[in-house]
PDB file of C-alpha atoms in Angstrom:
ATOM      1  CA  UNK A   1     -32.290  16.096  51.493  1.00 87.00           C
ATOM      2  CA  UNK A   2     -28.921  16.896  49.974  1.00 88.00           C
ATOM      3  CA  UNK A   3     -26.666  19.575  51.418  1.00 90.00           C
ATOM      4  CA  UNK A   4     -26.986  21.601  48.208  1.00 88.00           C
ATOM      5  CA  UNK A   5     -30.790  21.644  48.398  1.00 89.00           C
ATOM      6  CA  UNK A   6     -30.716  22.397  52.113  1.00 92.00           C
ATOM      7  CA  UNK A   7     -28.347  25.307  51.453  1.00 92.00           C
ATOM      8  CA  UNK A   8     -30.649  26.646  48.726  1.00 91.00           C
ATOM      9  CA  UNK A   9     -33.657  26.449  51.049  1.00 93.00           C
ATOM     10  CA  UNK A  10     -31.716  28.110  53.865  1.00 93.00           C
ATOM     11  CA  UNK A  11     -30.787  31.002  51.599  1.00 93.00           C
ATOM     12  CA  UNK A  12     -34.298  31.268  50.174  1.00 93.00           C
ATOM     13  CA  UNK A  13     -35.784  31.405  53.672  1.00 94.00           C
ATOM     14  CA  UNK A  14     -34.108  34.789  54.165  1.00 94.00           C
ATOM     15  CA  UNK A  15     -36.040  36.280  51.231  1.00 92.00           C
ATOM     16  CA  UNK A  16     -39.374  38.038  51.372  1.00 93.00           C
ATOM     17  CA  UNK A  17     -42.549  35.950  51.288  1.00 94.00           C
ATOM     18  CA  UNK A  18     -43.206  37.171  47.761  1.00 94.00           C
ATOM     19  CA  UNK A  19     -39.757  36.067  46.554  1.00 93.00           C
ATOM     20  CA  UNK A  20     -40.066  32.725  48.340  1.00 93.00           C
ATOM     21  CA  UNK A  21     -43.424  32.101  46.645  1.00 93.00           C
ATOM     22  CA  UNK A  22     -41.891  33.010  43.291  1.00 94.00           C
ATOM     23  CA  UNK A  23     -39.026  30.536  43.777  1.00 92.00           C
ATOM     24  CA  UNK A  24     -41.472  27.855  44.928  1.00 92.00           C
ATOM     25  CA  UNK A  25     -43.586  28.364  41.806  1.00 91.00           C
ATOM     26  CA  UNK A  26     -40.525  28.018  39.579  1.00 89.00           C
ATOM     27  CA  UNK A  27     -39.422  24.844  41.347  1.00 88.00           C
ATOM     28  CA  UNK A  28     -42.859  23.273  41.158  1.00 89.00           C
ATOM     29  CA  UNK A  29     -43.201  24.098  37.474  1.00 86.00           C
ATOM     30  CA  UNK A  30     -39.789  22.584  36.761  1.00 80.00           C
ATOM     31  CA  UNK A  31     -40.753  19.399  38.581  1.00 81.00           C
ATOM     32  CA  UNK A  32     -44.121  19.229  36.773  1.00 82.00           C
ATOM     33  CA  UNK A  33     -42.413  19.581  33.411  1.00 79.00           C
ATOM     34  CA  UNK A  34     -40.954  16.117  33.894  1.00 71.00           C
ATOM     35  CA  UNK A  35     -37.633  15.144  32.438  1.00 70.00           C
ATOM     36  CA  UNK A  36     -37.527  17.914  29.839  1.00 68.00           C
ATOM     37  CA  UNK A  37     -34.812  19.736  31.755  1.00 67.00           C
ATOM     38  CA  UNK A  38     -32.717  16.580  31.948  1.00 72.00           C
ATOM     39  CA  UNK A  39     -32.782  16.210  28.173  1.00 74.00           C
ATOM     40  CA  UNK A  40     -31.838  19.879  27.706  1.00 73.00           C
ATOM     41  CA  UNK A  41     -28.979  19.502  30.192  1.00 71.00           C
ATOM     42  CA  UNK A  42     -27.677  16.354  28.518  1.00 74.00           C
ATOM     43  CA  UNK A  43     -27.845  17.982  25.070  1.00 71.00           C
ATOM     44  CA  UNK A  44     -26.047  21.099  26.266  1.00 72.00           C
ATOM     45  CA  UNK A  45     -23.401  18.835  27.780  1.00 70.00           C
ATOM     46  CA  UNK A  46     -22.668  17.457  24.333  1.00 72.00           C
ATOM     47  CA  UNK A  47     -22.271  20.992  22.979  1.00 80.00           C
ATOM     48  CA  UNK A  48     -19.961  21.917  25.845  1.00 82.00           C
ATOM     49  CA  UNK A  49     -17.864  18.798  25.210  1.00 82.00           C
ATOM     50  CA  UNK A  50     -17.546  19.765  21.542  1.00 85.00           C
ATOM     51  CA  UNK A  51     -16.540  23.330  22.417  1.00 87.00           C
ATOM     52  CA  UNK A  52     -13.973  22.062  24.923  1.00 89.00           C
ATOM     53  CA  UNK A  53     -12.538  19.706  22.310  1.00 91.00           C
ATOM     54  CA  UNK A  54     -12.259  22.537  19.766  1.00 92.00           C
ATOM     55  CA  UNK A  55     -10.591  24.798  22.343  1.00 92.00           C
ATOM     56  CA  UNK A  56      -8.109  22.053  23.199  1.00 92.00           C
ATOM     57  CA  UNK A  57      -7.230  21.576  19.524  1.00 93.00           C
ATOM     58  CA  UNK A  58      -6.725  25.325  19.113  1.00 93.00           C
ATOM     59  CA  UNK A  59      -4.437  25.324  22.152  1.00 90.00           C
ATOM     60  CA  UNK A  60      -2.416  22.414  20.769  1.00 92.00           C
ATOM     61  CA  UNK A  61      -2.117  24.291  17.462  1.00 93.00           C
ATOM     62  CA  UNK A  62      -0.659  27.316  19.260  1.00 92.00           C
ATOM     63  CA  UNK A  63      -3.682  29.531  18.608  1.00 93.00           C
ATOM     64  CA  UNK A  64      -4.222  30.514  22.242  1.00 91.00           C
ATOM     65  CA  UNK A  65      -2.515  32.979  24.554  1.00 90.00           C
ATOM     66  CA  UNK A  66      -2.137  32.850  28.341  1.00 88.00           C
ATOM     67  CA  UNK A  67      -4.824  34.675  30.315  1.00 88.00           C
ATOM     68  CA  UNK A  68      -3.579  37.764  32.149  1.00 85.00           C
ATOM     69  CA  UNK A  69      -6.056  38.554  34.946  1.00 85.00           C
ATOM     70  CA  UNK A  70      -4.672  42.097  35.185  1.00 87.00           C
ATOM     71  CA  UNK A  71      -5.854  42.793  31.641  1.00 85.00           C
ATOM     72  CA  UNK A  72      -9.459  41.681  32.200  1.00 82.00           C
TER      73      UNK A  72
END
């Protein structure tokens, strides 16, 4: 078991039985659905790459401004 999955299970174990059952149902349904989530993830990755490329071009063209955390 990976550390990430172990951490998720450790955190989930602190929840109520009802919440744990809900999370278990979601996980099982995701696993039953096969590789559909992998395809969605890969497709969204392409969209994210395109958005990152467009943002980079806008930055190179001087169309961006520095982020000021105090103004958020």
